[in-house]
Amino acid sequence: MAQQGAPDPAMAIEMAKQEMDYRVALFNAMVSSCYEKCIDKRYKDGDLSVGENSCIDRCSSKYWQVTGIVGQMLGAQGGMHQ
């Protein structure tokens, strides 16, 4: 039994698993979105072209930026309802 005020180790592990699942799903959504937007479907070369590389860089940067903004907005909104 956990002491009052001390975190429950089983709950902490479960929360860490949920966080990891969320992060993996977020990363997979970014990869899918940026792939569809940036990668030429007619594979001409084994490497990314300069344009594809630049597009992927911009796309992933914007994706994480927007994710951060939405997270901050949801956090602020959640704080107002408590």
C-alpha atoms as a printed R data frame, in Angstrom:
   type eleno elety resid chain resno       x      y       z
1  ATOM     1    CA   MET     A     1   0.000  0.000   0.000
2  ATOM     2    CA   ALA     A     2   1.341  3.424  -0.958
3  ATOM     3    CA   GLN     A     3   1.794  6.094   1.678
4  ATOM     4    CA   GLN     A     4  -0.631  8.979   1.579
5  ATOM     5    CA   GLY     A     5   0.758 11.660  -0.724
6  ATOM     6    CA   ALA     A     6   3.337  9.269  -2.227
7  ATOM     7    CA   PRO     A     7   2.781  8.319  -5.874
8  ATOM     8    CA   ASP     A     8   1.589  4.775  -6.554
9  ATOM     9    CA   PRO     A     9   4.318  3.024  -8.618
10 ATOM    10    CA   ALA     A    10   1.787  0.964 -10.596
11 ATOM    11    CA   MET     A    11  -0.188  4.094 -11.481
12 ATOM    12    CA   ALA     A    12   3.004  5.930 -12.463
13 ATOM    13    CA   ILE     A    13   3.952  3.066 -14.797
14 ATOM    14    CA   GLU     A    14   0.480  3.021 -16.340
15 ATOM    15    CA   MET     A    15   0.569  6.783 -16.877
16 ATOM    16    CA   ALA     A    16   4.015  6.487 -18.494
17 ATOM    17    CA   LYS     A    17   2.683  3.770 -20.830
18 ATOM    18    CA   GLN     A    18  -0.271  5.961 -21.810
19 ATOM    19    CA   GLU     A    19   2.067  8.897 -22.445
20 ATOM    20    CA   MET     A    20   4.312  6.710 -24.618
21 ATOM    21    CA   ASP     A    21   1.310  5.421 -26.599
22 ATOM    22    CA   TYR     A    22   0.162  9.013 -27.133
23 ATOM    23    CA   ARG     A    23   3.637 10.112 -28.278
24 ATOM    24    CA   VAL     A    24   3.966  7.163 -30.684
25 ATOM    25    CA   ALA     A    25   0.520  7.866 -32.173
26 ATOM    26    CA   LEU     A    26   1.394 11.560 -32.531
27 ATOM    27    CA   PHE     A    27   4.704 10.731 -34.236
28 ATOM    28    CA   ASN     A    28   3.034  8.236 -36.585
29 ATOM    29    CA   ALA     A    29   0.383 10.804 -37.524
30 ATOM    30    CA   MET     A    30   3.117 13.361 -38.300
31 ATOM    31    CA   VAL     A    31   5.056 10.859 -40.422
32 ATOM    32    CA   SER     A    32   1.938  9.899 -42.360
33 ATOM    33    CA   SER     A    33   0.858 13.509 -42.895
34 ATOM    34    CA   CYS     A    34   4.280 14.757 -43.991
35 ATOM    35    CA   TYR     A    35   4.893 11.692 -46.180
36 ATOM    36    CA   GLU     A    36   1.625 12.244 -48.046
37 ATOM    37    CA   LYS     A    37   2.388 15.930 -48.475
38 ATOM    38    CA   CYS     A    38   6.093 15.833 -49.332
39 ATOM    39    CA   ILE     A    39   7.222 12.556 -50.871
40 ATOM    40    CA   ASP     A    40   6.943 12.013 -54.613
41 ATOM    41    CA   LYS     A    41   5.089  8.739 -55.230
42 ATOM    42    CA   ARG     A    42   7.210  8.008 -58.326
43 ATOM    43    CA   TYR     A    43  10.368  6.821 -56.579
44 ATOM    44    CA   LYS     A    44  13.132  8.117 -58.857
45 ATOM    45    CA   ASP     A    45  15.957  7.867 -56.364
46 ATOM    46    CA   GLY     A    46  16.814  5.997 -53.177
47 ATOM    47    CA   ASP     A    47  17.403  9.253 -51.309
48 ATOM    48    CA   LEU     A    48  15.186 12.238 -50.660
49 ATOM    49    CA   SER     A    49  15.508 15.078 -53.129
50 ATOM    50    CA   VAL     A    50  16.453 18.530 -51.868
51 ATOM    51    CA   GLY     A    51  12.834 19.658 -52.255
52 ATOM    52    CA   GLU     A    52  11.462 16.614 -50.418
53 ATOM    53    CA   ASN     A    53  14.006 17.033 -47.637
54 ATOM    54    CA   SER     A    54  13.137 20.714 -47.244
55 ATOM    55    CA   CYS     A    55   9.400 19.953 -47.282
56 ATOM    56    CA   ILE     A    56   9.776 17.234 -44.622
57 ATOM    57    CA   ASP     A    57  11.804 19.612 -42.443
58 ATOM    58    CA   ARG     A    58   9.191 22.379 -42.685
59 ATOM    59    CA   CYS     A    59   6.261 19.987 -42.302
60 ATOM    60    CA   SER     A    60   7.609 18.278 -39.185
61 ATOM    61    CA   SER     A    61   8.598 21.596 -37.618
62 ATOM    62    CA   LYS     A    62   5.125 23.057 -38.174
63 ATOM    63    CA   TYR     A    63   3.455 19.863 -36.965
64 ATOM    64    CA   TRP     A    64   5.289 19.938 -33.618
65 ATOM    65    CA   GLN     A    65   4.766 23.695 -33.293
66 ATOM    66    CA   VAL     A    66   1.009 23.350 -33.793
67 ATOM    67    CA   THR     A    67   0.882 20.349 -31.450
68 ATOM    68    CA   GLY     A    68   2.577 22.462 -28.762
69 ATOM    69    CA   ILE     A    69   0.173 25.355 -29.273
70 ATOM    70    CA   VAL     A    70  -2.879 23.080 -29.107
71 ATOM    71    CA   GLY     A    71  -1.481 21.395 -25.988
72 ATOM    72    CA   GLN     A    72  -0.992 24.780 -24.308
73 ATOM    73    CA   MET     A    73  -4.503 25.871 -25.239
74 ATOM    74    CA   LEU     A    74  -6.027 22.643 -23.920
75 ATOM    75    CA   GLY     A    75  -3.952 22.912 -20.740
76 ATOM    76    CA   ALA     A    76  -5.089 26.489 -20.172
77 ATOM    77    CA   GLN     A    77  -8.674 25.539 -20.881
78 ATOM    78    CA   GLY     A    78  -8.457 22.600 -18.465
79 ATOM    79    CA   GLY     A    79  -7.030 24.883 -15.785
80 ATOM    80    CA   MET     A    80  -9.942 27.276 -16.128
81 ATOM    81    CA   HIS     A    81 -12.504 24.515 -15.499
82 ATOM    82    CA   GLN     A    82 -10.975 23.362 -12.215
